[in-house]
GROMACS .gro file of C-alpha atoms in nm:
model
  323
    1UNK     CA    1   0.000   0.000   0.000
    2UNK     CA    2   0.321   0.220   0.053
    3UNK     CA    3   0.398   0.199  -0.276
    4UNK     CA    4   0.053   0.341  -0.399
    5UNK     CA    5   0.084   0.608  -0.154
    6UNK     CA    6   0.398   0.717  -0.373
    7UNK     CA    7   0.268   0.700  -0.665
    8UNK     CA    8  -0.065   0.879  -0.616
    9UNK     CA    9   0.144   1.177  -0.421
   10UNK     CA   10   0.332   1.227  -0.724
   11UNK     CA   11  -0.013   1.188  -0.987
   12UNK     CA   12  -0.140   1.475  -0.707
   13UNK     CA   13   0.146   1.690  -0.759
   14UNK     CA   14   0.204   1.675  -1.135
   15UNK     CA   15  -0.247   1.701  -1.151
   16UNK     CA   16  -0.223   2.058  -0.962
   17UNK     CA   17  -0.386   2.270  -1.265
   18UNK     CA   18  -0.714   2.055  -1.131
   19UNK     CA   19  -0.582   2.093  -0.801
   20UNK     CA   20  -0.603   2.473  -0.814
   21UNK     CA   21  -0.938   2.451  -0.995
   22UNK     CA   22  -1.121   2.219  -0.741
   23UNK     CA   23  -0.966   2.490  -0.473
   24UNK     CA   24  -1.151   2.744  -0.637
   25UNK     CA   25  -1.493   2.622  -0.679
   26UNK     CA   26  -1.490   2.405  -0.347
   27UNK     CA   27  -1.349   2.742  -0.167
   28UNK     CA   28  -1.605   2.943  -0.325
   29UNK     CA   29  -1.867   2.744  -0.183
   30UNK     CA   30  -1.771   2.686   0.170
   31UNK     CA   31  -1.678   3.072   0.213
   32UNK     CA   32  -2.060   3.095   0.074
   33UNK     CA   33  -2.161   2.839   0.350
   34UNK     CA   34  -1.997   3.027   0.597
   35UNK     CA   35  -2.149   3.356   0.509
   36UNK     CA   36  -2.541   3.175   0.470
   37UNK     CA   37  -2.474   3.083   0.817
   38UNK     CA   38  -2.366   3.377   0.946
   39UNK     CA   39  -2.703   3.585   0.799
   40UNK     CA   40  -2.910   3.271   0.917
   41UNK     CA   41  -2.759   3.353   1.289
   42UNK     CA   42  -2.755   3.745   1.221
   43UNK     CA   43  -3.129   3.670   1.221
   44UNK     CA   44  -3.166   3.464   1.550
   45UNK     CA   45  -2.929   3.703   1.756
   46UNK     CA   46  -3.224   4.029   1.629
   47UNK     CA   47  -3.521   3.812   1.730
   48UNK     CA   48  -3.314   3.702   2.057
   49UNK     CA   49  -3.611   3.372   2.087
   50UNK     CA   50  -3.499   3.043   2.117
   51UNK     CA   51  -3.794   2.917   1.941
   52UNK     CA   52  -3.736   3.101   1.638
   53UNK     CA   53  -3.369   3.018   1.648
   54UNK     CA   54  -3.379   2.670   1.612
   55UNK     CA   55  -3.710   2.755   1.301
   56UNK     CA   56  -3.395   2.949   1.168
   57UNK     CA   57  -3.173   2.699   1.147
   58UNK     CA   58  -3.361   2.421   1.047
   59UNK     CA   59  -3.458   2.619   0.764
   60UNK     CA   60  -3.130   2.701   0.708
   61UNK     CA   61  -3.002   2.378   0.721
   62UNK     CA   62  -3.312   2.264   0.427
   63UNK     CA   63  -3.185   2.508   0.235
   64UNK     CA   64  -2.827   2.426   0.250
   65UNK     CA   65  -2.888   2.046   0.152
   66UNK     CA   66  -3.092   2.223  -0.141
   67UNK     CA   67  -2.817   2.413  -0.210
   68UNK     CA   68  -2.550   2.167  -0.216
   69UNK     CA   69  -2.711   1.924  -0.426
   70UNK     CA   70  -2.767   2.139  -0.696
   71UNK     CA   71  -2.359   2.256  -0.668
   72UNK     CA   72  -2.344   1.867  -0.666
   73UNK     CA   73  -2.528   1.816  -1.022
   74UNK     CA   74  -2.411   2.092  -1.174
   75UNK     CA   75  -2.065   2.186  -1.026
   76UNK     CA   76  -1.891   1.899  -0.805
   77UNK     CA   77  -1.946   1.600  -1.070
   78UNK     CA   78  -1.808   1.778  -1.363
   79UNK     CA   79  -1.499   1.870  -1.132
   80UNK     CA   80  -1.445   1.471  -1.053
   81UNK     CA   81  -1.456   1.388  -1.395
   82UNK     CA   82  -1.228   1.664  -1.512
   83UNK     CA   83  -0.978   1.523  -1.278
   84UNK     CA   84  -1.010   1.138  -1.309
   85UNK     CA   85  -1.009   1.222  -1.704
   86UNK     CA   86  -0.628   1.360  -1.599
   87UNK     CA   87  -0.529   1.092  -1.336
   88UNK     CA   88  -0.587   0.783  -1.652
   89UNK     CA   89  -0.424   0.972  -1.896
   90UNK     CA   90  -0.148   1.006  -1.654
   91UNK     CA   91  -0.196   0.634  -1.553
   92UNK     CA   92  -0.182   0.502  -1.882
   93UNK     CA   93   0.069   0.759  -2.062
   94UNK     CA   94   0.248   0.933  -1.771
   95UNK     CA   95   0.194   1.268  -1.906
   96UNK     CA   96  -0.060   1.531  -1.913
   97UNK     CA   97  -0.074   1.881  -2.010
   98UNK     CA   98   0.021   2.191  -1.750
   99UNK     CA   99  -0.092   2.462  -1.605
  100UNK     CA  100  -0.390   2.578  -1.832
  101UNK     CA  101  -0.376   2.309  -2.048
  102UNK     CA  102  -0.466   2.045  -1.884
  103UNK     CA  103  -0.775   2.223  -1.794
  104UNK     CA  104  -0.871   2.193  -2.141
  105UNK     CA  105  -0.760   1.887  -2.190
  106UNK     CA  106  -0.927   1.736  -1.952
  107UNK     CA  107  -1.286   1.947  -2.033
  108UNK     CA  108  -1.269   1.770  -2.400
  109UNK     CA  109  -1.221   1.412  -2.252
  110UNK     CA  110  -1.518   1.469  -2.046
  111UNK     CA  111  -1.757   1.597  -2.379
  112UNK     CA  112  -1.646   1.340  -2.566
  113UNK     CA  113  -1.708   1.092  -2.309
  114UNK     CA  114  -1.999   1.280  -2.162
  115UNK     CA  115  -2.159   1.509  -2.356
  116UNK     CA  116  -2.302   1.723  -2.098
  117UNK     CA  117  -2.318   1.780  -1.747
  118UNK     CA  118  -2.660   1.628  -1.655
  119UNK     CA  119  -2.525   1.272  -1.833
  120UNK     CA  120  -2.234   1.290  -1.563
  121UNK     CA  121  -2.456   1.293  -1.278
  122UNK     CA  122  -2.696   1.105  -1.423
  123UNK     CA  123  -2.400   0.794  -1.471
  124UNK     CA  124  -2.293   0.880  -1.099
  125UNK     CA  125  -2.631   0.815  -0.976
  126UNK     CA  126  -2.698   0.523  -1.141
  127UNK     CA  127  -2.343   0.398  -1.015
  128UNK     CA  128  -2.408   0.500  -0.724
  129UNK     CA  129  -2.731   0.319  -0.704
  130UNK     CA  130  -2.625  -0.025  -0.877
  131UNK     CA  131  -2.345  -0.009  -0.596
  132UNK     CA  132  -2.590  -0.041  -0.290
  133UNK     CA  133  -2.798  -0.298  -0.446
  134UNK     CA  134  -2.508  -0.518  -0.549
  135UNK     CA  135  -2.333  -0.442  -0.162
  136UNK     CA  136  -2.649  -0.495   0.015
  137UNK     CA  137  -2.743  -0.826  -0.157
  138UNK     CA  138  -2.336  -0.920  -0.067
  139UNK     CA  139  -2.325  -1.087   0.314
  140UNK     CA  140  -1.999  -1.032   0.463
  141UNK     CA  141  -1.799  -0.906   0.138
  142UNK     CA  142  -1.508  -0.885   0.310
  143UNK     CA  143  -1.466  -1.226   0.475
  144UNK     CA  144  -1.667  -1.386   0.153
  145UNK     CA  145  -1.430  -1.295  -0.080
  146UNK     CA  146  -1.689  -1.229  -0.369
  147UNK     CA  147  -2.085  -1.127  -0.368
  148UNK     CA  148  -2.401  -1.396  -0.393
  149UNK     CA  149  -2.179  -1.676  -0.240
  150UNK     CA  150  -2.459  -1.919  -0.213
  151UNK     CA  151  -2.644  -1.922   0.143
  152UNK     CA  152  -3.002  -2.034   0.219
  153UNK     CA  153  -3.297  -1.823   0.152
  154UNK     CA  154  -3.367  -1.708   0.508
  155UNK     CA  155  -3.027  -1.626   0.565
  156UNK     CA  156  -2.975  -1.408   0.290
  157UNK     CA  157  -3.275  -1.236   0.341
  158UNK     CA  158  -3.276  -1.142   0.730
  159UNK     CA  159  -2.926  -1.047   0.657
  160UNK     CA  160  -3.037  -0.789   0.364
  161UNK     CA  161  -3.285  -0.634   0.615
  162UNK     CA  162  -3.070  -0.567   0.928
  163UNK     CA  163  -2.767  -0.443   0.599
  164UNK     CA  164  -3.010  -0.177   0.526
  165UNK     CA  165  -3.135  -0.040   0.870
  166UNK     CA  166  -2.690   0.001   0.948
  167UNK     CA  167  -2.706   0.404   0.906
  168UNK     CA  168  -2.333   0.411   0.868
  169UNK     CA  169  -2.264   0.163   0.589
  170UNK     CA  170  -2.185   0.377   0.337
  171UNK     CA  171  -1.950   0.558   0.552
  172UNK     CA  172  -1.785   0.181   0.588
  173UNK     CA  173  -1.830   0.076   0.254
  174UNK     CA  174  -1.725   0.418   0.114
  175UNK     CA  175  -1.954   0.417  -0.197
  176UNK     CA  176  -1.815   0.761  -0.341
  177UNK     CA  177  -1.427   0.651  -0.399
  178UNK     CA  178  -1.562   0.328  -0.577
  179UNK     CA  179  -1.802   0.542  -0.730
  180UNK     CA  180  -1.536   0.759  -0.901
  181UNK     CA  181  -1.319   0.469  -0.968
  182UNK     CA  182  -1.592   0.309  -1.224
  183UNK     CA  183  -1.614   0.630  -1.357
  184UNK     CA  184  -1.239   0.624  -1.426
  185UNK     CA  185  -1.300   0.338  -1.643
  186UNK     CA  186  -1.473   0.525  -1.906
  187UNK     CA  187  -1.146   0.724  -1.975
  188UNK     CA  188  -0.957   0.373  -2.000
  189UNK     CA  189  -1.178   0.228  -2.247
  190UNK     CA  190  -1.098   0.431  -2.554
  191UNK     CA  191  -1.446   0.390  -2.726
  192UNK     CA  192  -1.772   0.611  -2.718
  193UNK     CA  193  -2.002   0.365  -2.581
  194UNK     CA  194  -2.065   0.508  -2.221
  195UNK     CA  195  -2.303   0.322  -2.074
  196UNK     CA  196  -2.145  -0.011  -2.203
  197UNK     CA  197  -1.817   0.094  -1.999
  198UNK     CA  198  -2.038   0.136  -1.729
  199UNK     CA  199  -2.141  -0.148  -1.766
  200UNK     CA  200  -1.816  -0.359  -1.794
  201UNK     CA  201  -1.698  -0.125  -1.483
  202UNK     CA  202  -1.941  -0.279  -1.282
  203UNK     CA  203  -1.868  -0.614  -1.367
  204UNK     CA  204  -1.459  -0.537  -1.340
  205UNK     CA  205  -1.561  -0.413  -1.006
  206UNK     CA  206  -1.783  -0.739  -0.874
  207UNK     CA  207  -1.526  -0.915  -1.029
  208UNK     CA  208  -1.246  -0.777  -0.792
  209UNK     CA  209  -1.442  -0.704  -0.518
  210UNK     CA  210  -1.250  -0.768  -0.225
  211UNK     CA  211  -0.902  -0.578  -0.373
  212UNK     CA  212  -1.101  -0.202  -0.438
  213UNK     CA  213  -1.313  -0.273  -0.167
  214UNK     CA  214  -0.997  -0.275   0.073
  215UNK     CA  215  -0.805  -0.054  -0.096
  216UNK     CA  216  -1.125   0.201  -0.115
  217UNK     CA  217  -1.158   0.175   0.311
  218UNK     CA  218  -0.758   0.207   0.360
  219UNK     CA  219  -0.780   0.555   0.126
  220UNK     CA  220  -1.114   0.667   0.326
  221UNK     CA  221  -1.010   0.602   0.676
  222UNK     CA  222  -0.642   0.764   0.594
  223UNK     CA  223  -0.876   1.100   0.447
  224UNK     CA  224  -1.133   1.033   0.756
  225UNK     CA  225  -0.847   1.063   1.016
  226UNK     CA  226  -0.663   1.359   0.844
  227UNK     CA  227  -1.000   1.512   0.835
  228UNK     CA  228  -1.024   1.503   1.228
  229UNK     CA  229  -0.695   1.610   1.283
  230UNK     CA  230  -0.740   1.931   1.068
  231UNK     CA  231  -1.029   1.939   1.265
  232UNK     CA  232  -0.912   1.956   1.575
  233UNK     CA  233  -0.658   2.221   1.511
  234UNK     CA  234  -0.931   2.478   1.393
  235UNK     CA  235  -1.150   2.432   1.710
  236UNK     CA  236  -0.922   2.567   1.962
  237UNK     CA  237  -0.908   2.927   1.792
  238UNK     CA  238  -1.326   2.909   1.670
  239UNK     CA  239  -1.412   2.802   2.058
  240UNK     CA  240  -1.151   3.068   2.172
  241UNK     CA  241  -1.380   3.381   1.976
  242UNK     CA  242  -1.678   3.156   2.092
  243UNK     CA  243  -1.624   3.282   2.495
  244UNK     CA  244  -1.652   3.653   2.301
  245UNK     CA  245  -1.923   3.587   2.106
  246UNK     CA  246  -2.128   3.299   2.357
  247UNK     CA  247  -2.438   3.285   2.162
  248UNK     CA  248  -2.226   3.245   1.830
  249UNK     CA  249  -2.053   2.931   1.948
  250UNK     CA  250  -2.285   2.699   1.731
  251UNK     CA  251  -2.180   2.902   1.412
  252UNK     CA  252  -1.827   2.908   1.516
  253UNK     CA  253  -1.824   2.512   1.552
  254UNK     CA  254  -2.082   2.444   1.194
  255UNK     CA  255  -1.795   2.692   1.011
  256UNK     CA  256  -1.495   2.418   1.168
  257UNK     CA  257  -1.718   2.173   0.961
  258UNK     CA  258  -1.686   2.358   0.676
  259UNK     CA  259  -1.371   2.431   0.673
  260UNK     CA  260  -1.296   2.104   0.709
  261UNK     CA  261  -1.521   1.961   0.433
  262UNK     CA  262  -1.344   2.171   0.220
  263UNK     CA  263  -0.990   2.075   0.299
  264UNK     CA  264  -1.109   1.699   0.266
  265UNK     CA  265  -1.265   1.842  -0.109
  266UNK     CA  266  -0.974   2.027  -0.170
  267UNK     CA  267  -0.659   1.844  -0.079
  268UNK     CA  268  -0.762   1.473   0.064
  269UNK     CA  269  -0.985   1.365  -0.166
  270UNK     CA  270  -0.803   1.484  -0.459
  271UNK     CA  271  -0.477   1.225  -0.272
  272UNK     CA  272  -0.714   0.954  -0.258
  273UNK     CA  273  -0.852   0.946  -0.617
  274UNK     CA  274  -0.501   0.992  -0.737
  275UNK     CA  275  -0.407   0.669  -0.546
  276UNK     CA  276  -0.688   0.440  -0.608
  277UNK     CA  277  -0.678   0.485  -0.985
  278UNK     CA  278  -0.350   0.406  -1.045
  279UNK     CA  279  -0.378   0.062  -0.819
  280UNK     CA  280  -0.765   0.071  -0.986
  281UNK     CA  281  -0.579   0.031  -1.347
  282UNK     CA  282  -0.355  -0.205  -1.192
  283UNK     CA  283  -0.611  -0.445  -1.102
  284UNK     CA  284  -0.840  -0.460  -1.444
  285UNK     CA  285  -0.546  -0.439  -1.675
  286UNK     CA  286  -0.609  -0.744  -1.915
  287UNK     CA  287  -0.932  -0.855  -1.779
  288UNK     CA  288  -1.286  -0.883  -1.988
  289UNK     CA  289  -1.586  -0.856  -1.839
  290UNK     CA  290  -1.742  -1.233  -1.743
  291UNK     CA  291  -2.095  -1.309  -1.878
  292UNK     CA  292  -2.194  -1.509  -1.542
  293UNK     CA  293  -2.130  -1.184  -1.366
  294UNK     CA  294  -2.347  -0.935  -1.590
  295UNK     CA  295  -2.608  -1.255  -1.565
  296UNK     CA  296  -2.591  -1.263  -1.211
  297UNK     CA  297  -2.558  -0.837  -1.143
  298UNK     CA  298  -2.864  -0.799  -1.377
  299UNK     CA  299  -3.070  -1.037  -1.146
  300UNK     CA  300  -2.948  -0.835  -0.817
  301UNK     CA  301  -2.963  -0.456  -0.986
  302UNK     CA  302  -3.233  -0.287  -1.163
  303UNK     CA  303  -3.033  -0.014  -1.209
  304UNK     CA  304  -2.748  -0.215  -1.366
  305UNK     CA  305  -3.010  -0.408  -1.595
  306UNK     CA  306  -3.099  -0.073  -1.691
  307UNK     CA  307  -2.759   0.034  -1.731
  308UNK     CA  308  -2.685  -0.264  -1.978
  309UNK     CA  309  -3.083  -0.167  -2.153
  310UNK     CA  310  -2.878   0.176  -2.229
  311UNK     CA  311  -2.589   0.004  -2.333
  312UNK     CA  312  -2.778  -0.248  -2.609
  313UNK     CA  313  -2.979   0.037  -2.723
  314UNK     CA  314  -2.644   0.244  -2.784
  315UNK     CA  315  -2.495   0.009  -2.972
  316UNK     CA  316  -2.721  -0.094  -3.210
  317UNK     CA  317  -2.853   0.282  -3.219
  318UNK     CA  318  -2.539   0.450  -3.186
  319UNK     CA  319  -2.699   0.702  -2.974
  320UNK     CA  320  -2.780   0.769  -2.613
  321UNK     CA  321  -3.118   0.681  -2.486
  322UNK     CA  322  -3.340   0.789  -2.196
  323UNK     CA  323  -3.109   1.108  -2.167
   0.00000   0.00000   0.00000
């Protein structure tokens, strides 16, 4: 895992055009956090009711989920896919344009690939969403080796139910870096069939489960820790204004979390992609997808059968469907 380390610190450094561009929009938006905070708090300290303080900020906090996921759709998904675009090219030909450059470079991958924005989130979605069925329907991955190892009827299915009512799974599981590593496939496979390497990226990924599942956790947990260390040195100086400013120590602690989102954004997450899709390129190199697999994925999935629907209908189309 050293090794990996290495090499994804040096993809981050030579990738810091994209670095520099993630820092701007994910910097824009947490100094906009931090300043939608402050008004919804400017508000509370005028009406000086605790009542209509916490109406404030559960309001506040609606609209900031709002918020976010439209910045998700329309900002944060093209800036992933800029940047894995960069890490395979780097992967596969160990060089990449600079400064400017590679910006544009890496903007016409993602059209070609693409086409536009709402096809990028729609592809993460659908991912996204053909990840939890396939994970939930897989007892024990990690100790199994491989999902749908045969087990009796009962088993499997009181197992599913208490998978799904485990809040924090996804935080285990850590659906986003696997997430962005099938989308990395699509810039390995040199075709413009998208949903087909979706397709085959799915069934590269059941077929090698266990390695990006483990190496997936080891990334997260390294970003997760570095997160609360970061952390942990901004509270001291936000709790030290907080015995100023008492009825401001709420804001003072939701703009830590901020700030810290944002580093992880910024700086950890940007590591951690640039890591898992070298070892991610590693893996698949040479391997086809197996039919038993996309049999037994369509059976699990809807949203990979309807992933492989797109895929047949590009093919014989040549255009995307259901856009």
């Amino acid at each position: 895992m050293f090794e990996e380390l290495k090499i994804g610190w040096r993809y981050f450094l030579r990738t810091w055009p994209q670095v520099c561009l993630r820092t701007r929009w994910y910097g824009f938006f947490a100094l906009g956090a931090i300043l939608y905070w402050g008004v919804i708090f400017g508000f509370s300290l005028i009406f000086k009711s605790s009542t209509i303080t916490w109406v404030l900020f559960f309001l506040g906090l609606g609209g900031a989920v709002l918020i976010y996921r439209f910045f998700k759709q329309q900002v944060f998904s093209i800036l992933e896919a800029n940047y894995l675009a960069v890490l395979v090219e780097l992967a596969t030909h160990e060089k990449v344009p600079v400064t400017k450059f590679q910006i544009r470079f890496s903007r016409k991958k993602v059209t070609q690939k693409f086409g536009n924005r709402q096809r990028i989130y729609d592809a993460y979605v659908r991912l996204h969403k053909s990840l939890n069925e396939i994970l939930v329907a897989s007892p024990f991955p990690l100790k199994m080796g491989a999902p749908f190892n045969d087990q009796s009827f009962f088993f499997r299915k009181t197992w599913q139910k208490i998978w799904r009512k485990i809040w924090f799974v996804d935080l285990f599981l850590n659906m986003k870096y696997m997430t962005a590593l099938l989308i990395s496939h699509c810039f390995i496979k040199k075709d413009e069939i998208l949903w087909e390497n979706l397709r085959e990226s799915l069934i590269l990924c059941a077929q090698n489960f266990k390695k990006i599942y483990k190496s997936s956790v080891y990334i997260y947990l390294l970003t997760i820790l570095f997160s609360a260390a970061y952390f942990m040195v901004l509270l001291p100086p936000l709790l030290g204004l907080s015995m100023f400013l008492p009825s401001l120590k709420l804001y003072f602690l939701i703009s830590a979390f901020i700030m810290t989102w944002a580093f992880k954004k910024i700086l950890l997450d940007s590591f951690a992609l640039a890591t898992l899709v070298s070892e991610f390129r590693k893996i698949v190199e040479g391997q086809s997808p197996d039919p038993q697999w996309d049999k037994r994925l369509a059976g699990i999935s809807k949203y990979f059968f309807e992933i492989k629907r797109r895929a047949i209908y590009w093919e014989h189309a040549q255009r995307p469907v259901y856009d």
